[in-house]
XYZ file of C-alpha atoms in Angstrom:
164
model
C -1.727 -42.577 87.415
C -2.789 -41.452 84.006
C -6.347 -39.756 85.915
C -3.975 -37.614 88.523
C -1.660 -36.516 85.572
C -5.040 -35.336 83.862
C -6.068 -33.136 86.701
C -2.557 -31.741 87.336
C -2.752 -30.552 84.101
C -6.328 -28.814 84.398
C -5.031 -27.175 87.359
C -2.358 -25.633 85.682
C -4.585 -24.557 82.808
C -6.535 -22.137 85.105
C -7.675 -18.461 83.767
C -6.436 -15.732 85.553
C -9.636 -12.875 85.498
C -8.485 -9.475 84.848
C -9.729 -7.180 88.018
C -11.979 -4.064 87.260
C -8.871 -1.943 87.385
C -6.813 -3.728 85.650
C -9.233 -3.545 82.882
C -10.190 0.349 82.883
C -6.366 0.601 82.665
C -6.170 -1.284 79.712
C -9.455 0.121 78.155
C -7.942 3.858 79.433
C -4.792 3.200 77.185
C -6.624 1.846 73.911
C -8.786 5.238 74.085
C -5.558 6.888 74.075
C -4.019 4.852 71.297
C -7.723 5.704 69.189
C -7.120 9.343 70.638
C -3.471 9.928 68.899
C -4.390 7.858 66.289
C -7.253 10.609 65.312
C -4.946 13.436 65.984
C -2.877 12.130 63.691
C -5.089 11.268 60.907
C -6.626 15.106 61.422
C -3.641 16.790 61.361
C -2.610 14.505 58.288
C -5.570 15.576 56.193
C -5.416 19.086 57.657
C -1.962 19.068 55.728
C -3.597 17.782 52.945
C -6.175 20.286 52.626
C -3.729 22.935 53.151
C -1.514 21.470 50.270
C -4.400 21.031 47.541
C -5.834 24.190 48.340
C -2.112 25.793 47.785
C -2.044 23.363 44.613
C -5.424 24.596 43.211
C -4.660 28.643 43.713
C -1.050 27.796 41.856
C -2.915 26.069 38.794
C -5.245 28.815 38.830
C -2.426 31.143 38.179
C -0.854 29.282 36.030
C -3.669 29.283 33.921
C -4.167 33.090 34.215
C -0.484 34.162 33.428
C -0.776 31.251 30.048
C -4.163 33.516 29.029
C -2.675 36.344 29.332
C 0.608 35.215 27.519
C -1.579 34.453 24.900
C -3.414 37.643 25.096
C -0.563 39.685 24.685
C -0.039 39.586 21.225
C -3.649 41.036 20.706
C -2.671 43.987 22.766
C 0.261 44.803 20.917
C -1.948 44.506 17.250
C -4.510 46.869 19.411
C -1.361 49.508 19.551
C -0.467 48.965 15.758
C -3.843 49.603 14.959
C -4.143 53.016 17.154
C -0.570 54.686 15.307
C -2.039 53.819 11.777
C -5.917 54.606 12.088
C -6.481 57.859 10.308
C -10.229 58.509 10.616
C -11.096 59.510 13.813
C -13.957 57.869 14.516
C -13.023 54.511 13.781
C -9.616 55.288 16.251
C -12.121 56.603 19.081
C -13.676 53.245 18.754
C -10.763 51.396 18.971
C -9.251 53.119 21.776
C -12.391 52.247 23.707
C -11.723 48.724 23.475
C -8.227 49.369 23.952
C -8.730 50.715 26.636
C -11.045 47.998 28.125
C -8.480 45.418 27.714
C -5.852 47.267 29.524
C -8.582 47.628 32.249
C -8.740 43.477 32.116
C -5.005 43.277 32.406
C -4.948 45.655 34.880
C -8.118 44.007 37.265
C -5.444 40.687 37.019
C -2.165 43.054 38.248
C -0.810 43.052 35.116
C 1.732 45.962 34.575
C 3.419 46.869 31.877
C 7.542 46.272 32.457
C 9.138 50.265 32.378
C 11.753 50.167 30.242
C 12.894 53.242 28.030
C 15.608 55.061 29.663
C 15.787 52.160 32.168
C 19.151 50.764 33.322
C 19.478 47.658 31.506
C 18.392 44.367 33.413
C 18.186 41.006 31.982
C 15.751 39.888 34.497
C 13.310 42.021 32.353
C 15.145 43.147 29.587
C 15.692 41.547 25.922
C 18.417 43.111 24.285
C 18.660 42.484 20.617
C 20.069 45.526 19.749
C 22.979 47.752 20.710
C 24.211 51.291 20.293
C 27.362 53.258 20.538
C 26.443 55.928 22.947
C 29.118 56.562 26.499
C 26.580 59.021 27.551
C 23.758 56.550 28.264
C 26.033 53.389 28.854
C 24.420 50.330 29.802
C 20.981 52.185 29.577
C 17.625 51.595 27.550
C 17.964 53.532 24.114
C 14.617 52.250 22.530
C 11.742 49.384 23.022
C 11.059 46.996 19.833
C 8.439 45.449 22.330
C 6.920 46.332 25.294
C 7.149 43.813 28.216
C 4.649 42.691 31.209
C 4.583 41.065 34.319
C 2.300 39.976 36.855
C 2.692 39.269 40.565
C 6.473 39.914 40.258
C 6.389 36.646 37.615
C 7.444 38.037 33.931
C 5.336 36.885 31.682
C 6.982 38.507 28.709
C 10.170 40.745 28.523
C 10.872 43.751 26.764
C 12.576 43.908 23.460
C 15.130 46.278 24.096
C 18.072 48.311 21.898
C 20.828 49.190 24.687
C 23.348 51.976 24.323
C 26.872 50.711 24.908
């Protein structure tokens, strides 16, 4: 009796064989799976590119507008230097390189912030100075310090006297 329980059970056990169709179906949907799974991961790292190329071109200007920060104070020793120069020669000189650095500042769209005469905005403006005058009210009456910007980003106000 034990024998016919044996082959019962090694009846039972039998394989069933997947058909041809029943396999191309299966093999159709894994290469559909693989499929979206590449779409994905393309479009992922698409995104990615797109983000550290975005993140690179920020840090690059980031790094220009700290330069130029930094350069600013040369400028405005350049100007000093032109209004006291007496000999001519020497002041043709240094107008020359003057004038090359604006040309720097200017190749990296850096304007100068307008400001004299100017309604008064603290966006741009740094009042540390004020003067009794209804005439020009809230207006720019002199600059202590001439401001810049670049790309619409300040970089450095002006230092302003307002009339009041």
């Amino acid at each position: 009796m034990e024998e016919v329980q044996k082959d019962q059970t090694q009846e039972e056990e039998v394989i069933k064989i997947p058909s041809e169709d029943d396999e191309l179906s299966l093999a159709l949907k894994k290469a559909d799976e693989f499929k979206d799974l590449a779409q994905r991961i393309q479009a992922e790292f698409e995104n990615y590119r797109k983000r550290n190329m975005e993140a690179v071109r920020q840090s690059r200007n980031d790094a220009i507008n700290d330069f130029i920060i930094d350069l600013l104070p040369v400028l405005d020793n350049f100007e000093r230097a032109l209004s006291i120069i007496a000999d001519e020669k020497t002041k043709a000189g240094v107008e020359l390189i003057y004038k090359q650095l604006l040309d720097l500042l200017r190749k990296y769209e850096v304007e100068e912030i307008k400001a004299e005469g100017e309604e008064f905005n603290p966006d741009v403006h740094d009042a540390i100075a004020q003067e009794e005058d209804t005439e020009q009210a809230n207006k720019v009456v002199a600059v202590f310090r001439k401001g810049y910007k670049r790309k619409d980003k300040i970089l450095r106000p002006t230092m302003v006297k307002v009339a009041k």
